[in-house]
């Protein structure tokens, strides 16, 4: 192997991993704007399309390993296999980057690259966001969760539009280093991206605040051992009881806060109902137990259940999107051995069949605040929170537990997703966990109050601002995905048509009709 090839093999995974530092816990959000530049420049120097595709694959593998490294305790060496397989999605992108940046670049080609390269990246994010491929964790746009202008961009086109803008800026910055003849155009591209963000931040319609809901989050902390479920329940009851007299609208417990089927345990349901009477608010719990759903299926479900002063209200949501190799093993007959290697579920959880909005009791005895529950990494899927918003949810609630990854980046990364979902939908988000980070975001994605960290066991009350109206993302949906699919297709069609036109000009003696240089080589042309 040539020495340059060995250097590429070493540098590509590192270059691909660099943007991961923009995510929590490092949270170097500003790095996202330039973090792809070393990878882009490395691909440009590949020397061949085959090498560029390999750099794309290795870089994608490095990126996935970096943003998912906290899964190693669960998947062990198998995470290398998964990252390498999913990293293949970046191989075509590497070839695309090489063709766009790896030749003398004209002014027109700069404009083309700043549009096409980000769309190619977004197609990868859309592909790997399929639940069976792991879901939309580590989307590049999600690294901007604490940047107010980026959150306004999310209200227009979701996290997808934020990713497009971030990659466009990276592409333009990279072109500053390679396109001396078109450096001014690349600089203009950066300015245009900035102006577009500023315009969306100023003029994008935003919902208007319409009151406040007092929501309490109960975070019992870490419990281990055979009796951990009972001790967790006891602490959750004690913490909830301490909230009496706080004029609450709802108390939220985290994912798997109850390790039993409440309809089959009326004694436990009665204890939680007594807590509801004591604090004057319903309690949203989460059961991880063998249950029977409304259609008669029996198995282990993860279910959000609302408990009021009189007991279970009948409002129940069963988790629909399960964590692969965590809550179920794909193709278990062939891959069941994975469960013995890490912490994958020994038995697949069953899926719910539909999303649910729940109504809290109103002041006059009628329906009050409508909440939309999500469980665990369902908060990573933009379409689920959008659906709940369109169904009338005024408050989005994500119940989570990341206790298996307590000392990694996972808790902070997971909590940060609430900011994106809030901004996209113009609805506040409550992220309630068993072990931290529990936090709340207002309808524009700004954090409300102080979060409960991974070292905390306690209860916190948040005055959560509500809002009316809808964002452009709620109205229009994933329109950036449609644009991202159309642009590469048009680019490929343009290239194919140019190739066919060139062939059509070939004469009977093989002359192409193109002007030739002194040595018979075609004259270099400019343009994309």
PDB file of N, CA and C in Angstrom, residues 436-485:
ATOM      1  N   UNK A 436     -31.006  11.204  35.710  1.00  0.00           N
ATOM      2  CA  UNK A 436     -30.382  12.386  35.138  1.00  0.00           C
ATOM      3  C   UNK A 436     -29.926  12.139  33.712  1.00  0.00           C
ATOM      4  N   UNK A 437     -29.919  13.158  32.897  1.00  0.00           N
ATOM      5  CA  UNK A 437     -30.217  14.560  33.179  1.00  0.00           C
ATOM      6  C   UNK A 437     -31.712  14.806  32.930  1.00  0.00           C
ATOM      7  N   UNK A 438     -32.396  15.349  33.962  1.00  0.00           N
ATOM      8  CA  UNK A 438     -33.792  15.758  33.802  1.00  0.00           C
ATOM      9  C   UNK A 438     -33.826  17.271  33.614  1.00  0.00           C
ATOM     10  N   UNK A 439     -34.560  17.712  32.604  1.00  0.00           N
ATOM     11  CA  UNK A 439     -34.564  19.145  32.294  1.00  0.00           C
ATOM     12  C   UNK A 439     -35.829  19.517  31.543  1.00  0.00           C
ATOM     13  N   UNK A 440     -36.030  20.825  31.339  1.00  0.00           N
ATOM     14  CA  UNK A 440     -37.228  21.343  30.684  1.00  0.00           C
ATOM     15  C   UNK A 440     -36.802  22.437  29.705  1.00  0.00           C
ATOM     16  N   UNK A 441     -37.483  22.478  28.556  1.00  0.00           N
ATOM     17  CA  UNK A 441     -37.232  23.515  27.551  1.00  0.00           C
ATOM     18  C   UNK A 441     -38.543  24.211  27.217  1.00  0.00           C
ATOM     19  N   UNK A 442     -38.451  25.528  27.014  1.00  0.00           N
ATOM     20  CA  UNK A 442     -39.611  26.304  26.626  1.00  0.00           C
ATOM     21  C   UNK A 442     -39.936  26.110  25.156  1.00  0.00           C
ATOM     22  N   UNK A 443     -41.018  26.741  24.670  1.00  0.00           N
ATOM     23  CA  UNK A 443     -41.495  26.500  23.302  1.00  0.00           C
ATOM     24  C   UNK A 443     -40.554  26.984  22.201  1.00  0.00           C
ATOM     25  N   UNK A 444     -39.519  27.745  22.529  1.00  0.00           N
ATOM     26  CA  UNK A 444     -38.525  28.131  21.526  1.00  0.00           C
ATOM     27  C   UNK A 444     -37.195  27.411  21.744  1.00  0.00           C
ATOM     28  N   UNK A 445     -37.182  26.441  22.635  1.00  0.00           N
ATOM     29  CA  UNK A 445     -35.995  25.627  22.843  1.00  0.00           C
ATOM     30  C   UNK A 445     -35.066  26.103  23.938  1.00  0.00           C
ATOM     31  N   UNK A 446     -35.379  27.215  24.592  1.00  0.00           N
ATOM     32  CA  UNK A 446     -34.524  27.719  25.665  1.00  0.00           C
ATOM     33  C   UNK A 446     -34.775  26.921  26.940  1.00  0.00           C
ATOM     34  N   UNK A 447     -33.709  26.650  27.675  1.00  0.00           N
ATOM     35  CA  UNK A 447     -33.828  25.864  28.903  1.00  0.00           C
ATOM     36  C   UNK A 447     -34.611  26.638  29.962  1.00  0.00           C
ATOM     37  N   UNK A 448     -35.464  25.903  30.686  1.00  0.00           N
ATOM     38  CA  UNK A 448     -36.262  26.477  31.767  1.00  0.00           C
ATOM     39  C   UNK A 448     -35.740  25.933  33.090  1.00  0.00           C
ATOM     40  N   UNK A 449     -35.329  26.809  33.987  1.00  0.00           N
ATOM     41  CA  UNK A 449     -34.869  26.364  35.293  1.00  0.00           C
ATOM     42  C   UNK A 449     -33.546  25.613  35.231  1.00  0.00           C
ATOM     43  N   UNK A 450     -33.195  25.014  36.358  1.00  0.00           N
ATOM     44  CA  UNK A 450     -31.931  24.284  36.478  1.00  0.00           C
ATOM     45  C   UNK A 450     -32.185  22.793  36.333  1.00  0.00           C
ATOM     46  N   UNK A 451     -31.372  22.103  35.532  1.00  0.00           N
ATOM     47  CA  UNK A 451     -31.578  20.663  35.347  1.00  0.00           C
ATOM     48  C   UNK A 451     -31.157  19.862  36.581  1.00  0.00           C
ATOM     49  N   UNK A 452     -31.670  18.647  36.662  1.00  0.00           N
ATOM     50  CA  UNK A 452     -31.213  17.682  37.662  1.00  0.00           C
ATOM     51  C   UNK A 452     -30.139  16.827  37.004  1.00  0.00           C
ATOM     52  N   UNK A 453     -28.916  16.889  37.508  1.00  0.00           N
ATOM     53  CA  UNK A 453     -27.810  16.180  36.903  1.00  0.00           C
ATOM     54  C   UNK A 453     -27.774  14.704  37.269  1.00  0.00           C
ATOM     55  N   UNK A 454     -26.790  14.019  36.749  1.00  0.00           N
ATOM     56  CA  UNK A 454     -26.686  12.571  36.965  1.00  0.00           C
ATOM     57  C   UNK A 454     -26.282  12.211  38.395  1.00  0.00           C
ATOM     58  N   UNK A 455     -25.892  13.195  39.177  1.00  0.00           N
ATOM     59  CA  UNK A 455     -25.520  12.933  40.578  1.00  0.00           C
ATOM     60  C   UNK A 455     -26.646  13.274  41.540  1.00  0.00           C
ATOM     61  N   UNK A 456     -27.827  13.594  41.005  1.00  0.00           N
ATOM     62  CA  UNK A 456     -28.912  14.086  41.852  1.00  0.00           C
ATOM     63  C   UNK A 456     -29.991  13.036  42.061  1.00  0.00           C
ATOM     64  N   UNK A 457     -30.555  13.055  43.253  1.00  0.00           N
ATOM     65  CA  UNK A 457     -31.775  12.318  43.573  1.00  0.00           C
ATOM     66  C   UNK A 457     -32.709  13.317  44.238  1.00  0.00           C
ATOM     67  N   UNK A 458     -33.798  13.634  43.562  1.00  0.00           N
ATOM     68  CA  UNK A 458     -34.659  14.658  44.110  1.00  0.00           C
ATOM     69  C   UNK A 458     -35.846  14.934  43.224  1.00  0.00           C
ATOM     70  N   UNK A 459     -36.605  15.951  43.591  1.00  0.00           N
ATOM     71  CA  UNK A 459     -37.760  16.399  42.818  1.00  0.00           C
ATOM     72  C   UNK A 459     -37.615  17.890  42.558  1.00  0.00           C
ATOM     73  N   UNK A 460     -37.985  18.306  41.367  1.00  0.00           N
ATOM     74  CA  UNK A 460     -37.882  19.715  40.991  1.00  0.00           C
ATOM     75  C   UNK A 460     -39.175  20.165  40.350  1.00  0.00           C
ATOM     76  N   UNK A 461     -39.547  21.406  40.605  1.00  0.00           N
ATOM     77  CA  UNK A 461     -40.760  21.994  40.044  1.00  0.00           C
ATOM     78  C   UNK A 461     -40.352  23.059  39.029  1.00  0.00           C
ATOM     79  N   UNK A 462     -40.981  22.995  37.858  1.00  0.00           N
ATOM     80  CA  UNK A 462     -40.670  23.925  36.772  1.00  0.00           C
ATOM     81  C   UNK A 462     -41.937  24.677  36.375  1.00  0.00           C
ATOM     82  N   UNK A 463     -41.819  25.989  36.234  1.00  0.00           N
ATOM     83  CA  UNK A 463     -42.895  26.795  35.668  1.00  0.00           C
ATOM     84  C   UNK A 463     -42.692  26.810  34.161  1.00  0.00           C
ATOM     85  N   UNK A 464     -43.464  25.994  33.469  1.00  0.00           N
ATOM     86  CA  UNK A 464     -43.241  25.735  32.050  1.00  0.00           C
ATOM     87  C   UNK A 464     -44.139  26.646  31.216  1.00  0.00           C
ATOM     88  N   UNK A 465     -43.552  27.511  30.378  1.00  0.00           N
ATOM     89  CA  UNK A 465     -44.378  28.380  29.526  1.00  0.00           C
ATOM     90  C   UNK A 465     -45.046  27.582  28.412  1.00  0.00           C
ATOM     91  N   UNK A 466     -46.335  27.793  28.238  1.00  0.00           N
ATOM     92  CA  UNK A 466     -47.088  27.152  27.167  1.00  0.00           C
ATOM     93  C   UNK A 466     -47.178  28.109  25.979  1.00  0.00           C
ATOM     94  N   UNK A 467     -47.618  27.589  24.833  1.00  0.00           N
ATOM     95  CA  UNK A 467     -47.687  28.423  23.631  1.00  0.00           C
ATOM     96  C   UNK A 467     -48.813  27.961  22.729  1.00  0.00           C
ATOM     97  N   UNK A 468     -49.287  28.881  21.905  1.00  0.00           N
ATOM     98  CA  UNK A 468     -50.275  28.569  20.876  1.00  0.00           C
ATOM     99  C   UNK A 468     -49.675  28.877  19.508  1.00  0.00           C
ATOM    100  N   UNK A 469     -50.327  28.378  18.476  1.00  0.00           N
ATOM    101  CA  UNK A 469     -49.831  28.576  17.124  1.00  0.00           C
ATOM    102  C   UNK A 469     -48.918  27.435  16.703  1.00  0.00           C
ATOM    103  N   UNK A 470     -48.489  27.480  15.458  1.00  0.00           N
ATOM    104  CA  UNK A 470     -47.654  26.403  14.936  1.00  0.00           C
ATOM    105  C   UNK A 470     -46.449  26.985  14.208  1.00  0.00           C
ATOM    106  N   UNK A 471     -45.398  26.216  14.168  1.00  0.00           N
ATOM    107  CA  UNK A 471     -44.199  26.597  13.435  1.00  0.00           C
ATOM    108  C   UNK A 471     -44.313  26.159  11.978  1.00  0.00           C
ATOM    109  N   UNK A 472     -43.402  26.654  11.151  1.00  0.00           N
ATOM    110  CA  UNK A 472     -43.364  26.220   9.752  1.00  0.00           C
ATOM    111  C   UNK A 472     -43.034  24.734   9.647  1.00  0.00           C
ATOM    112  N   UNK A 473     -42.202  24.249  10.561  1.00  0.00           N
ATOM    113  CA  UNK A 473     -41.878  22.819  10.506  1.00  0.00           C
ATOM    114  C   UNK A 473     -43.122  21.968  10.754  1.00  0.00           C
ATOM    115  N   UNK A 474     -43.946  22.360  11.711  1.00  0.00           N
ATOM    116  CA  UNK A 474     -45.174  21.605  11.970  1.00  0.00           C
ATOM    117  C   UNK A 474     -46.090  21.647  10.752  1.00  0.00           C
ATOM    118  N   UNK A 475     -46.147  22.802  10.086  1.00  0.00           N
ATOM    119  CA  UNK A 475     -47.032  22.932   8.922  1.00  0.00           C
ATOM    120  C   UNK A 475     -46.495  22.182   7.709  1.00  0.00           C
ATOM    121  N   UNK A 476     -45.200  22.300   7.455  1.00  0.00           N
ATOM    122  CA  UNK A 476     -44.632  21.812   6.190  1.00  0.00           C
ATOM    123  C   UNK A 476     -43.937  20.469   6.313  1.00  0.00           C
ATOM    124  N   UNK A 477     -43.547  20.071   7.496  1.00  0.00           N
ATOM    125  CA  UNK A 477     -42.909  18.777   7.670  1.00  0.00           C
ATOM    126  C   UNK A 477     -41.460  18.753   7.220  1.00  0.00           C
ATOM    127  N   UNK A 478     -41.019  17.597   6.772  1.00  0.00           N
ATOM    128  CA  UNK A 478     -39.608  17.369   6.449  1.00  0.00           C
ATOM    129  C   UNK A 478     -39.270  17.811   5.020  1.00  0.00           C
ATOM    130  N   UNK A 479     -39.620  19.037   4.693  1.00  0.00           N
ATOM    131  CA  UNK A 479     -39.364  19.506   3.326  1.00  0.00           C
ATOM    132  C   UNK A 479     -37.867  19.565   2.986  1.00  0.00           C
ATOM    133  N   UNK A 480     -36.943  19.818   3.936  1.00  0.00           N
ATOM    134  CA  UNK A 480     -35.521  19.773   3.553  1.00  0.00           C
ATOM    135  C   UNK A 480     -35.093  18.400   3.047  1.00  0.00           C
ATOM    136  N   UNK A 481     -35.740  17.353   3.541  1.00  0.00           N
ATOM    137  CA  UNK A 481     -35.403  16.010   3.059  1.00  0.00           C
ATOM    138  C   UNK A 481     -35.777  15.850   1.583  1.00  0.00           C
ATOM    139  N   UNK A 482     -36.897  16.421   1.201  1.00  0.00           N
ATOM    140  CA  UNK A 482     -37.305  16.344  -0.206  1.00  0.00           C
ATOM    141  C   UNK A 482     -36.345  17.126  -1.097  1.00  0.00           C
ATOM    142  N   UNK A 483     -35.909  18.289  -0.611  1.00  0.00           N
ATOM    143  CA  UNK A 483     -34.930  19.074  -1.370  1.00  0.00           C
ATOM    144  C   UNK A 483     -33.620  18.307  -1.488  1.00  0.00           C
ATOM    145  N   UNK A 484     -33.194  17.709  -0.370  1.00  0.00           N
ATOM    146  CA  UNK A 484     -31.930  16.981  -0.356  1.00  0.00           C
ATOM    147  C   UNK A 484     -31.959  15.786  -1.297  1.00  0.00           C
ATOM    148  N   UNK A 485     -33.111  15.184  -1.460  1.00  0.00           N
ATOM    149  CA  UNK A 485     -33.223  14.058  -2.390  1.00  0.00           C
ATOM    150  C   UNK A 485     -33.224  14.533  -3.837  1.00  0.00           C
TER     151      UNK A 485
END
